Short mmCIF file of C-alpha atoms and ligand atoms in Angstrom, two decimals:
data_model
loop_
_atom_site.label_atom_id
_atom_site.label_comp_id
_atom_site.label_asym_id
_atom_site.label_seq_id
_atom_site.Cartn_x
_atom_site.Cartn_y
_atom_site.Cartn_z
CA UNK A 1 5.19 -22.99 -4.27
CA UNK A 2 4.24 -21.86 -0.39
CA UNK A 3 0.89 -21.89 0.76
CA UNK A 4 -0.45 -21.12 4.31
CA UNK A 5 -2.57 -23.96 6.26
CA UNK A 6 -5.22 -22.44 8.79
CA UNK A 7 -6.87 -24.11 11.23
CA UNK A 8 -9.66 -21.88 12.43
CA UNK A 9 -12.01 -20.99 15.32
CA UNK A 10 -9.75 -19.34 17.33
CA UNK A 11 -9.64 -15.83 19.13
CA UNK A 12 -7.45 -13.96 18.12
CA UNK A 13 -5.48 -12.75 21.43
CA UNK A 14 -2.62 -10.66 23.08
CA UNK A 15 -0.13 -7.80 21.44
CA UNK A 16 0.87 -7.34 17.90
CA UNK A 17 3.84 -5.11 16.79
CA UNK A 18 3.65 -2.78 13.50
CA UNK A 19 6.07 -3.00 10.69
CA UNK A 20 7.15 0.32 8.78
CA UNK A 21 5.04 1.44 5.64
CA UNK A 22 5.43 -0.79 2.39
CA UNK A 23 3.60 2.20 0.41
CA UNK A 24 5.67 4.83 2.16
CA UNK A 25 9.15 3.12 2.14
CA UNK A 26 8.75 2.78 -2.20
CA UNK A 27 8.42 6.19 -3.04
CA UNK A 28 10.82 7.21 -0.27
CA UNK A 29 13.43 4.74 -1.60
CA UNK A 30 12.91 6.29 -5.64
CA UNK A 31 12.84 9.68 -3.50
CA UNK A 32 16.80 8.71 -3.20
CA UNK A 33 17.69 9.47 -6.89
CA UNK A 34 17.26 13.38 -5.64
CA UNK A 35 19.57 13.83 -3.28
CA UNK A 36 23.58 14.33 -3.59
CA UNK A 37 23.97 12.41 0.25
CA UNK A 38 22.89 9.22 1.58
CA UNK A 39 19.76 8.77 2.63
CA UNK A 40 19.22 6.56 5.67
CA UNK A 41 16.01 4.99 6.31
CA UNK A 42 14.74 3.01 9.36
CA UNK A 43 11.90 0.97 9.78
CA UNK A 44 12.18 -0.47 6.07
CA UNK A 45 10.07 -3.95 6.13
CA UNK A 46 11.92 -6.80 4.74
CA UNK A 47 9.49 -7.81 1.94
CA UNK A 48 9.30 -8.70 -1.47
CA UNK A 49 8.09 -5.25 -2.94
CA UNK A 50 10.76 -3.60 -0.82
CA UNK A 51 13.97 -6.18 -2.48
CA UNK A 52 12.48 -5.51 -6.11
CA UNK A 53 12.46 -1.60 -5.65
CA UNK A 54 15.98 -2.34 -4.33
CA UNK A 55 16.89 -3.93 -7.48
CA UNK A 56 15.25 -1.28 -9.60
CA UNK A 57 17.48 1.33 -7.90
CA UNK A 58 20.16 -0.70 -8.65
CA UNK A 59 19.43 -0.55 -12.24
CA UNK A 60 19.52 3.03 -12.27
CA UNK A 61 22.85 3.29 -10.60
CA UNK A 62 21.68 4.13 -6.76
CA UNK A 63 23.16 1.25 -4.46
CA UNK A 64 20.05 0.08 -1.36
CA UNK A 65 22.08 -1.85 1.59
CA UNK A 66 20.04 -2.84 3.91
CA UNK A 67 21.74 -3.09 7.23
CA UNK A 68 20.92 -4.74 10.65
CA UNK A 69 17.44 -3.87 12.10
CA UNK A 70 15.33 -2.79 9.35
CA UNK A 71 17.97 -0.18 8.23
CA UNK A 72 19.25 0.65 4.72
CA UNK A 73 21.34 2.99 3.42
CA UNK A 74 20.37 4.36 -0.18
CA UNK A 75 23.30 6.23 -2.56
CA UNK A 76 22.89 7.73 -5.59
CA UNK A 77 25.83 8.59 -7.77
CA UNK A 78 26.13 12.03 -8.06
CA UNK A 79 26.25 11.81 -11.92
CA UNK A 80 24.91 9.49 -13.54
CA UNK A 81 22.76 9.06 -16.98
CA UNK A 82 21.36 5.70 -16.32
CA UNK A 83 17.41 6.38 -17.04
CA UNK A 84 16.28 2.91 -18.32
CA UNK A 85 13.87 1.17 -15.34
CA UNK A 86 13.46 -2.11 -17.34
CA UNK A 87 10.12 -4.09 -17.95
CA UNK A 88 11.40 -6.99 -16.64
CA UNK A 89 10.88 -5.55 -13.05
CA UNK A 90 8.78 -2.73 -13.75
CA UNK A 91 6.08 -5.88 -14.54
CA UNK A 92 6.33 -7.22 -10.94
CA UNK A 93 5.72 -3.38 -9.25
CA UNK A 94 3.44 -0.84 -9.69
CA UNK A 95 5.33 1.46 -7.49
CA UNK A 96 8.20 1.27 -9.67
CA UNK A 97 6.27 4.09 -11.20
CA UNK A 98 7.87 6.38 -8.71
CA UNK A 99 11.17 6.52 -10.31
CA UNK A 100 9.60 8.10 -13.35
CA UNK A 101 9.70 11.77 -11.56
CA UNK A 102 12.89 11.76 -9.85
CA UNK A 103 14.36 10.16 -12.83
CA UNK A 104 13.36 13.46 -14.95
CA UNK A 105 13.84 16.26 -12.12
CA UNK A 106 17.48 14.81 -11.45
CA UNK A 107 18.77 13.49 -14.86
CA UNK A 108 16.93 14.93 -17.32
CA UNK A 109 15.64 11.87 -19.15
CA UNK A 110 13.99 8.31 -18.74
CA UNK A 111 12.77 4.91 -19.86
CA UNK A 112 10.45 3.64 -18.06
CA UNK A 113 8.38 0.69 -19.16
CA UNK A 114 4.72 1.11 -18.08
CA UNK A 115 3.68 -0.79 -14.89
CA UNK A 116 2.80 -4.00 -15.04
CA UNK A 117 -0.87 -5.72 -14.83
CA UNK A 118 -2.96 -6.30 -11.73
CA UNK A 119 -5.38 -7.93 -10.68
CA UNK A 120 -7.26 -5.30 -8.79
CA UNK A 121 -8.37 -4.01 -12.09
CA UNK A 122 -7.31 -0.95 -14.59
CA UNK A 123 -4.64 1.49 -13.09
CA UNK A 124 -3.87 4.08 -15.83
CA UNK A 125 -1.11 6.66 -15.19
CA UNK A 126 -2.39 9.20 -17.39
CA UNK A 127 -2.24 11.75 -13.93
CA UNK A 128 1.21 11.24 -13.50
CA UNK A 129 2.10 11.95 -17.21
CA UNK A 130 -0.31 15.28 -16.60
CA UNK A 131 1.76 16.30 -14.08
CA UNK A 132 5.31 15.82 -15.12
CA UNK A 133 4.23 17.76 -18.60
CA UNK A 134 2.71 20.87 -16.57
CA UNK A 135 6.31 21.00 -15.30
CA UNK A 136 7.75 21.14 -18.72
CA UNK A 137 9.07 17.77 -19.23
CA UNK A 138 8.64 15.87 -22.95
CA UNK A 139 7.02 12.51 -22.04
CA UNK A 140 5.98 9.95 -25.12
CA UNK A 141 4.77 6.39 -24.89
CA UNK A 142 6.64 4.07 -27.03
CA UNK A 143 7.45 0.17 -27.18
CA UNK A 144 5.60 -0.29 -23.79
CA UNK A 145 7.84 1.95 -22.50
CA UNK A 146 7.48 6.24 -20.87
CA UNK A 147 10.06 8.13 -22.70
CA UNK A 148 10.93 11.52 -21.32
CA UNK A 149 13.65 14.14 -21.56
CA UNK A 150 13.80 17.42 -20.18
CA UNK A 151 16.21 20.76 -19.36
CA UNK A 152 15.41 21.69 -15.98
CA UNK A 153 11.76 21.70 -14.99
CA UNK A 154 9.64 24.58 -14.38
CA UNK A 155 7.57 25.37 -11.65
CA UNK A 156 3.51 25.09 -12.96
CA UNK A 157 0.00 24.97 -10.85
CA UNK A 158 -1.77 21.62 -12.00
CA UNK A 159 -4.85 19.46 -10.60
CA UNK A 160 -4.28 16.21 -10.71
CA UNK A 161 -7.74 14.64 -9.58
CA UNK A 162 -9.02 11.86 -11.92
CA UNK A 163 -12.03 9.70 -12.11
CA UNK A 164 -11.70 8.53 -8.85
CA UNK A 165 -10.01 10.77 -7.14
CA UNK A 166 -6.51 11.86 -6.18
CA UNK A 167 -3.56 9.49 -7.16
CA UNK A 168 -1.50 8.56 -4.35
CA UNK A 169 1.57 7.47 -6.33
CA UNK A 170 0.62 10.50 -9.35
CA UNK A 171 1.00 13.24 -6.31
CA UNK A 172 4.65 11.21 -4.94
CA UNK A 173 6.01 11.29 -8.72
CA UNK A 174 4.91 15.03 -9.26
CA UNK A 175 6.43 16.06 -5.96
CA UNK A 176 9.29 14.27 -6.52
CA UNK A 177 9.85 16.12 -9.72
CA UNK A 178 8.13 19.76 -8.29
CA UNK A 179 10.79 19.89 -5.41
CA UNK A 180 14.07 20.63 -8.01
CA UNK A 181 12.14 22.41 -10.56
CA UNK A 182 12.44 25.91 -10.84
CA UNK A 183 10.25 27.78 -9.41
CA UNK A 184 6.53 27.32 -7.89
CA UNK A 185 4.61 24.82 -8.34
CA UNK A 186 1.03 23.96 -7.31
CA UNK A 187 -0.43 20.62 -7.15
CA UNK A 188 -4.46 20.45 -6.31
CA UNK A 189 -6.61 17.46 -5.89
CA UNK A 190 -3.12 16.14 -4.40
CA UNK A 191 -3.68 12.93 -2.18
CA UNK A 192 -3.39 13.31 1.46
CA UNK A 193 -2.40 9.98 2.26
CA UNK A 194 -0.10 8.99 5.28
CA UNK A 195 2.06 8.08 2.67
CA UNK A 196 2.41 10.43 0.68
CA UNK A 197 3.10 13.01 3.78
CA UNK A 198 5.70 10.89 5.05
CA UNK A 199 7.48 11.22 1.26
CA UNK A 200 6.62 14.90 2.02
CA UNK A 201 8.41 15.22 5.47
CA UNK A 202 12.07 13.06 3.88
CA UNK A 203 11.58 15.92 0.79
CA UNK A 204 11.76 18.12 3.63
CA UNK A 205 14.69 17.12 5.56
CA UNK A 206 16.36 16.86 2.39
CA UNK A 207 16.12 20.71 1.83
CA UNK A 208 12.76 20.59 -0.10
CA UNK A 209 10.29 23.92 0.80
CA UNK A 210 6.71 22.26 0.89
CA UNK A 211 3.40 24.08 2.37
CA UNK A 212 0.29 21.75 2.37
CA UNK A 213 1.67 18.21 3.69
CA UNK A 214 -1.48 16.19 4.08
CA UNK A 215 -4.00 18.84 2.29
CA UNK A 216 -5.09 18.69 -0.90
CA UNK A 217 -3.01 21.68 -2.28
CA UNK A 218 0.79 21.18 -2.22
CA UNK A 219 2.49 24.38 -2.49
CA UNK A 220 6.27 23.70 -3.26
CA UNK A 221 9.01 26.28 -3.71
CA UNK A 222 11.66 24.33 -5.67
CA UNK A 223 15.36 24.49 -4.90
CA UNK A 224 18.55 23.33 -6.85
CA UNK A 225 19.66 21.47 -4.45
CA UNK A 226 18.61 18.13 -2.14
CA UNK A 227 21.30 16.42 0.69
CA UNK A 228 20.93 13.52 2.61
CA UNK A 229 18.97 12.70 5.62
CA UNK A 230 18.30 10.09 8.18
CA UNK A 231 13.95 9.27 8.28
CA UNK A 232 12.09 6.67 10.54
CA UNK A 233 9.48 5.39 7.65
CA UNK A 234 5.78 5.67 9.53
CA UNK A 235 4.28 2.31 10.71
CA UNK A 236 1.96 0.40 8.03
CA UNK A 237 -1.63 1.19 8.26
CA UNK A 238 -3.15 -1.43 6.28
CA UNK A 239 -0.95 -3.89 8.20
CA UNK A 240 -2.48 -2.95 11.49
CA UNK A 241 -5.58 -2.29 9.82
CA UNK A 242 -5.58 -6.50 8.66
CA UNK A 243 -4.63 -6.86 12.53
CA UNK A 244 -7.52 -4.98 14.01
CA UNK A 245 -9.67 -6.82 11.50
CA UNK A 246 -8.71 -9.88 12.00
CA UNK A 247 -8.96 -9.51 15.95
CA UNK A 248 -12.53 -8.17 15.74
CA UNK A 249 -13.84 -10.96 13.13
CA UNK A 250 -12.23 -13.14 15.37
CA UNK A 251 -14.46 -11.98 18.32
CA UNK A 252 -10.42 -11.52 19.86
CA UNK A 253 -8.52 -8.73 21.69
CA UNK A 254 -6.17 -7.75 20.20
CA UNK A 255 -3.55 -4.70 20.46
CA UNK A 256 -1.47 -3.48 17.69
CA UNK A 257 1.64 -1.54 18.73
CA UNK A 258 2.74 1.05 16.89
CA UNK A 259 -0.74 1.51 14.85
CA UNK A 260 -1.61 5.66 14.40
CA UNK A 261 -5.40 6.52 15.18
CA UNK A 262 -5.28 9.18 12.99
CA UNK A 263 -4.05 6.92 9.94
CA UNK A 264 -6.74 4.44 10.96
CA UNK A 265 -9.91 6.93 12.49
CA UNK A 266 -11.77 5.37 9.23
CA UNK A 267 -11.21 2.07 9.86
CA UNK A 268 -12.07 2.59 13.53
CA UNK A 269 -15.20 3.98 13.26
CA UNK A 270 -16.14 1.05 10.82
CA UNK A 271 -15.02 -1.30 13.93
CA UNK A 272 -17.38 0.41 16.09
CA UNK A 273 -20.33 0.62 14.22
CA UNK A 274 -20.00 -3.26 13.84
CA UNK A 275 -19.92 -2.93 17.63
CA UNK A 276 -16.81 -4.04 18.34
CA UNK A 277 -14.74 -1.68 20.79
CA UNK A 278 -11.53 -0.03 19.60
CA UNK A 279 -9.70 2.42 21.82
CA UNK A 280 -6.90 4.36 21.56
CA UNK A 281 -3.79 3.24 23.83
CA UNK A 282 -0.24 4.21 24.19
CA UNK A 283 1.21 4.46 20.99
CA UNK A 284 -1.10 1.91 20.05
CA UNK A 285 -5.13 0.95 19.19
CA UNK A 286 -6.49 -1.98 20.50
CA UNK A 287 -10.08 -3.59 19.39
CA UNK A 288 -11.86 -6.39 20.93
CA UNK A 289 -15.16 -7.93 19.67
CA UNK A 290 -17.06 -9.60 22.57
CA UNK A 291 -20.06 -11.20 20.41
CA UNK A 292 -21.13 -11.65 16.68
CA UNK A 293 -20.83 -8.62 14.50
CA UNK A 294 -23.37 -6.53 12.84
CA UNK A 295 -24.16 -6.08 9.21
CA UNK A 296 -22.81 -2.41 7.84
CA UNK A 297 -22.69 -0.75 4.34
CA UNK A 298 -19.09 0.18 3.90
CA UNK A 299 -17.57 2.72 0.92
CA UNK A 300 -13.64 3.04 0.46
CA UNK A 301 -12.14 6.22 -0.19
CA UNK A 302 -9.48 8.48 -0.39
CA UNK A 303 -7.95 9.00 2.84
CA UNK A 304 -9.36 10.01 5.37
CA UNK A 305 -11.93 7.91 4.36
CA UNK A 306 -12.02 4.08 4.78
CA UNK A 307 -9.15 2.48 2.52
CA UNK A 308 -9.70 0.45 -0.37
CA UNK A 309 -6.49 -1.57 0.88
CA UNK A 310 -8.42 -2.77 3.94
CA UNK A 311 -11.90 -3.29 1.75
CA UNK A 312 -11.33 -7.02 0.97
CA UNK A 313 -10.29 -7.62 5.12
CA UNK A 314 -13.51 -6.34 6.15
CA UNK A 315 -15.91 -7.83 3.69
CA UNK A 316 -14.09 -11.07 4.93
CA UNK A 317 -15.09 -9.94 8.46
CA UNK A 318 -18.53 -9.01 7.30
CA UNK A 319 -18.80 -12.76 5.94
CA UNK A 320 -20.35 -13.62 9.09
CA UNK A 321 -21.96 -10.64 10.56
CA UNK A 322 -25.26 -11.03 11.27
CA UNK A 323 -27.58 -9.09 8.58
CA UNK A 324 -26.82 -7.68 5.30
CA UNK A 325 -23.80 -5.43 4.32
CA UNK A 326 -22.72 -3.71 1.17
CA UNK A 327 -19.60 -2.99 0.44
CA UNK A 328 -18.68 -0.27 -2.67
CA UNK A 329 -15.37 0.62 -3.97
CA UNK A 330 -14.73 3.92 -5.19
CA UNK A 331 -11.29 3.79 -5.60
CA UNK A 332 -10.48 0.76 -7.54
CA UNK A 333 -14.32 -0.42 -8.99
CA UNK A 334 -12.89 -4.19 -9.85
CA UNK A 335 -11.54 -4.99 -6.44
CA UNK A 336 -13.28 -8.26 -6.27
CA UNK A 337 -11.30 -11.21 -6.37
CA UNK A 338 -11.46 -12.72 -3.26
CA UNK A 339 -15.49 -12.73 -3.54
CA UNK A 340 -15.58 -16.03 -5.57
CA UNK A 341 -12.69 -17.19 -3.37
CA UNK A 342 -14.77 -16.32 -0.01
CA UNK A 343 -17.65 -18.04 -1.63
CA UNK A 344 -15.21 -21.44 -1.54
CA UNK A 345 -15.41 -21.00 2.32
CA UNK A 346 -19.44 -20.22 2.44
CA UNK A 347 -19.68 -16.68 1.85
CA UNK A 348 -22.65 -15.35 0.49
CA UNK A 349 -21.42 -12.53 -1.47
CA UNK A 350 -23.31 -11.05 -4.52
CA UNK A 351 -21.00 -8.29 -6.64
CA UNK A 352 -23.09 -5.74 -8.11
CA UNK A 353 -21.55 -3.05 -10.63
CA UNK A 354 -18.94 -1.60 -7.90
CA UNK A 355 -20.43 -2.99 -4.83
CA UNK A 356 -20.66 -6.54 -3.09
CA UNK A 357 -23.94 -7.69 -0.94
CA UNK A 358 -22.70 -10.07 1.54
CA UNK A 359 -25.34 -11.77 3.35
CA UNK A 360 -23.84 -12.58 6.66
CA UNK A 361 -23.79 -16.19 7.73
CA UNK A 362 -23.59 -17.98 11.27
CA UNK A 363 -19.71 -19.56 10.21
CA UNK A 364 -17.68 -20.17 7.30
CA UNK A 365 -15.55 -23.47 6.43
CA UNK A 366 -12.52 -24.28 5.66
CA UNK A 367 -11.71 -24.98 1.97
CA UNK A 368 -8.70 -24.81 -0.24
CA UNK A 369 -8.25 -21.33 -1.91
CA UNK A 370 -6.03 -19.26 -3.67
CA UNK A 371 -4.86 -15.45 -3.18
CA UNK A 372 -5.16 -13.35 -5.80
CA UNK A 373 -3.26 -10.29 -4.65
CA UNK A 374 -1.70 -8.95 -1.91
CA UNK A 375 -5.03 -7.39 0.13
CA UNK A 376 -7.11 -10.44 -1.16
CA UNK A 377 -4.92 -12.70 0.63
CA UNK A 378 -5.45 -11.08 3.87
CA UNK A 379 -9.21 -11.45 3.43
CA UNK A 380 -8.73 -14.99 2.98
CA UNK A 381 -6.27 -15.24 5.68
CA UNK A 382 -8.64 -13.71 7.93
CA UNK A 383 -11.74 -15.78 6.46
CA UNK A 384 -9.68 -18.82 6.97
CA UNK A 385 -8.75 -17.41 10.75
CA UNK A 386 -12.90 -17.68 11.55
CA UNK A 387 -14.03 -20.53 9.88
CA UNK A 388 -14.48 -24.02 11.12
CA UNK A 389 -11.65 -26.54 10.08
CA UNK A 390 -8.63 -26.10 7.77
CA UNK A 391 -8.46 -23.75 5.14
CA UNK A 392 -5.56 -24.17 2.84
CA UNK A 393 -4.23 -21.05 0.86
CA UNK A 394 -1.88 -21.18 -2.11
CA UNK A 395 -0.11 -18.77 -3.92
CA UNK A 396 1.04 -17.08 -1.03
CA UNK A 397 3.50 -14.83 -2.79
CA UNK A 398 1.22 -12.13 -3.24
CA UNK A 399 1.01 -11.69 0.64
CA UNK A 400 4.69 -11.71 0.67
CA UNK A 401 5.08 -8.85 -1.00
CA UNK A 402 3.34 -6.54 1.92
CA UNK A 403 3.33 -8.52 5.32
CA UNK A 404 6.43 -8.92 7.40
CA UNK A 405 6.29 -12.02 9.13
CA UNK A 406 2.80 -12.52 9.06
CA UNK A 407 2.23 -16.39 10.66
CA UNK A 408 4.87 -15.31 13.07
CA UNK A 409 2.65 -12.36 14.06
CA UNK A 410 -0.41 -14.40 13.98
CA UNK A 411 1.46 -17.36 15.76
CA UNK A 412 1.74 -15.04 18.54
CA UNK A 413 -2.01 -13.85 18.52
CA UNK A 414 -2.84 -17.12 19.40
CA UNK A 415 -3.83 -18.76 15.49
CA UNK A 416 -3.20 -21.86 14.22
CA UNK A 417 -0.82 -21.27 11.22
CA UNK A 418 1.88 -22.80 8.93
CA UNK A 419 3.29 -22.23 5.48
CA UNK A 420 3.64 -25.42 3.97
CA UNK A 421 5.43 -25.68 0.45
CA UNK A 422 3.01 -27.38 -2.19
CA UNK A 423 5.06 -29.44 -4.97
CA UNK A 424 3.47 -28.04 -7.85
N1 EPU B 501 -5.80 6.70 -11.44
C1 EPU B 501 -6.04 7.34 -12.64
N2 EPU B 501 -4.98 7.87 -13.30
C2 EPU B 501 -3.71 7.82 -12.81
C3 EPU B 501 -3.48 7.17 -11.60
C4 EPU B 501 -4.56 6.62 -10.93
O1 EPU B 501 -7.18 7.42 -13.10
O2 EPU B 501 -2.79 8.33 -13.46
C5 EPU B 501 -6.93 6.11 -10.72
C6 EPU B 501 -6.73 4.63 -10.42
O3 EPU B 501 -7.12 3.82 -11.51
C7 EPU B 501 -7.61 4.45 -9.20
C8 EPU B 501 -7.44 5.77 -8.47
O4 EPU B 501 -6.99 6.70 -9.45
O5 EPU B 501 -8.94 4.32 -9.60
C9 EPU B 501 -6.45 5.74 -7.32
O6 EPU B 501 -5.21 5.17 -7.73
P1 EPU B 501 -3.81 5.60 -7.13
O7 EPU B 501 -2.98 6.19 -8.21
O8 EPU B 501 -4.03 6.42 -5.90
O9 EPU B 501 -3.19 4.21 -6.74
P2 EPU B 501 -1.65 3.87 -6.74
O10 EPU B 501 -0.89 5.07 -6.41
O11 EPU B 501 -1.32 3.13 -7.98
C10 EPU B 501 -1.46 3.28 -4.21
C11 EPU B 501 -1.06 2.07 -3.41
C12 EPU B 501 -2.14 1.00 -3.52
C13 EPU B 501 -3.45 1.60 -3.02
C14 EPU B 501 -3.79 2.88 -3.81
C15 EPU B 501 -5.02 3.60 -3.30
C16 EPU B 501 1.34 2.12 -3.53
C17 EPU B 501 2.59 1.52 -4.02
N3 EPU B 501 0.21 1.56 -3.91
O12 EPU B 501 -1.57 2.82 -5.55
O13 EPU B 501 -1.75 -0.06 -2.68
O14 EPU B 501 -4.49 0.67 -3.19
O15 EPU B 501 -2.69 3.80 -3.73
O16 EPU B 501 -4.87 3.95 -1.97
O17 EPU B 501 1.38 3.09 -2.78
C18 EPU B 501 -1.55 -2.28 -1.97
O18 EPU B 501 -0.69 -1.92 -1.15
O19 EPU B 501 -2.06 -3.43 -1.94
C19 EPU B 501 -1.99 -1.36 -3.01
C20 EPU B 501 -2.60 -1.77 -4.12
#
């Protein structure tokens, strides 16, 4: 089993370069089962996630090549009554999810087994199910598995906001399903992530009629027809985010290429008020950190508010910040893993109900840890990236499945990191 050795205490310097979207390639890639032409897609990452969605596709009949350059080339048959996404890979992906609409809009039935666990705590997909049914489609639960069938879906007006919000991959299934159905349909309380208007814009170029992209009302006129298209998926937010993150908690200077302000306003005005600088360059945000940072109560939530994908990055940061921050998660309430895991190092961190306290202290040190999941093992990455000595981090799989490259990318920002491969 890999694991990642750190040696820490190093600034984090220089120029950093964006991969495309994890969370906006997945639905795009299910968003393939719609059309009746290829679908070309640049800027797909080369990750784990990315290969098992790629097999799930498979599954289903669609072939995924990925060519040179981060290109690949998605066909779906133009019939085809293969419905069954199996639980065997379903258990590994939560975006696998994202089949489920596409699957009923374009074929009229599915099997889907229900996502698997994770460790970032309960994600029901009740919304998604709420959605699908306003548009007419017979959906049962059954063996572990979603069972729907359908004739041809009909448009419907439906709010899909749930305890905590909007559903970022609910809205992408309902879409996905709204955009052949016949007639209008309506979606309220639909997210307005990046993501999800990026799955908007391919929809589009495909033929789809949408009004709304990136409100919270989706308006979408549904046709009987999708093509092909060719789409440049956006650059990953939370990947620059875990950049500009590390680079301020660093005390660095660090630019990442490619990274949108607009995706990222939330996270920068978190930067700031730590009183690091972040500023807005060229097709790219850099953020440098001169001194120690200050203490600052945090809250994630639905975009455009700060992201609960970059929540366990900046509590890392906030490890040694000098006063008291709290950090609350709205979206996800159990998001907490790496808190006993930043302890290891010499975190302070007290979890309270849906919030940590993190008292901030002068340095961490190195310790052996292990990830958790994939946005926990950037916290520790970045934990490991300030503290004194080496910090080594097993179970490095989980970050495989949303960085490209990472040590590569850090390599180049100056840090002292290896993956090492840990007889188990
Ligand atoms: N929720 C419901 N019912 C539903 C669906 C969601 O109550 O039917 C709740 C969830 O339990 C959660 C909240 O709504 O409390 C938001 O969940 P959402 O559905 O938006 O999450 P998701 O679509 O399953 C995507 C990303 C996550 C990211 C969240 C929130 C993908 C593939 N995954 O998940 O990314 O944390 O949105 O922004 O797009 C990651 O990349 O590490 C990751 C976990």
């Amino acid at each position: 089993m890999d694991a990642l050795v750190v040696t820490g205490g190093r600034r984090l310097t220089g120029q950093v370069k964006v991969s495309g979207a994890k969370n906006a390639a997945l639905p795009i890639m299910a968003a393939s089962i719609l059309a009746d032409g290829p679908l070309v897609l640049k800027g797909v990452p080369d990750l784990r996630d990315i290969r098992t969605m790629g097999r799930l596709l498979g599954k289903l009949g669609v072939s995924a090549e990925r060519k040179r350059g981060g290109t690949m080339v998605l066909k779906s048959p133009s019939r085809s009554n293969r419905s069954r996404a199996p639980y065997e890979i379903m258990k590994t992906m939560r975006a696998g999810i994202c089949v489920l609409g596409p699957l009923m809009a374009r074929r009229g039935r599915a099997e889907v087994s229900l996502p698997g666990g994770c460790a970032i705590g309960d994600r029901p997909v009740d919304l998604h199910l709420k959605g699908l049914r306003a548009l007419g489609a017979r959906l049962e639960i059954e063996h572990g598995y979603i069972i729907g069938s359908c004739r041809r879906l009909r448009g419907a007006e439906m709010y899909l906001g749930g305890p905590f919000g909007s559903s970022v991959t609910g809205t992408a299934n309902v879409l996905m399903a709204a955009v052949l159905a016949d007639g209008t349909t309506v979606i309220d309380c639909a997210a307005c992530e990046p993501e999800v208007q990026d799955l908007a814009r391919v929809l589009e170029k495909m033929g789809a009629r949408i009004a709304g992209i990136g409100s919270p009302r989706l308006v979408v006129e549904g046709v009987d027809h999708l093509g092909g298209c060719e789409h440049t998926v956006i650059p990953d937010r939370i990947e620059a985010g875990t950049f500009l993150v590390a680079g301020a908690a660093t005390r660095g200077d660090v630019t990442v290429e490619g990274a949108r302000w607009n995706d990222l306003f939330g996270l920068v005005n978190t930067l700031r008020e730590v009183g690091a600088e972040a500023e807005r360059c060229d097709g790219a945000i850099r953020v440098c950190a001169r001194r120690r940072l200050r203490s600052i109560d945090v809250t994630t939530l639905p975009f455009p508010g700060f992201p609960t994908d970059l929540q366990a990055q900046m509590m890392a940061a906030l490890t040694t910040a000098d006063g008291i921050s709290v950090v609350t998660e709205k979206i996800f309430p159990d998001r907490f893993m790496h808190v006993a895991e930043l302890g290891r190092m010499g975190a302070r961190i007290r979890k309270q109900a849906s919030a940590a306290v993190v008292h901030g202290t002068e340095q961490l040190s190195g310790a052996p840890v292990m990830a958790s999941d994939l946005r926990a093992s950037a916290a520790l990455v970045i934990a490991a990236l300030m503290a004194r000595g080496k910090t080594t981090i097993s179970r490095v799989y989980h970050l495989d499945r949303g960085y490209e490259h990472l040590e590569k990318k850090l390599r180049r920002l100056g840090a002292t990191i290896r993956r090492v491969n840990l007889k188990s």
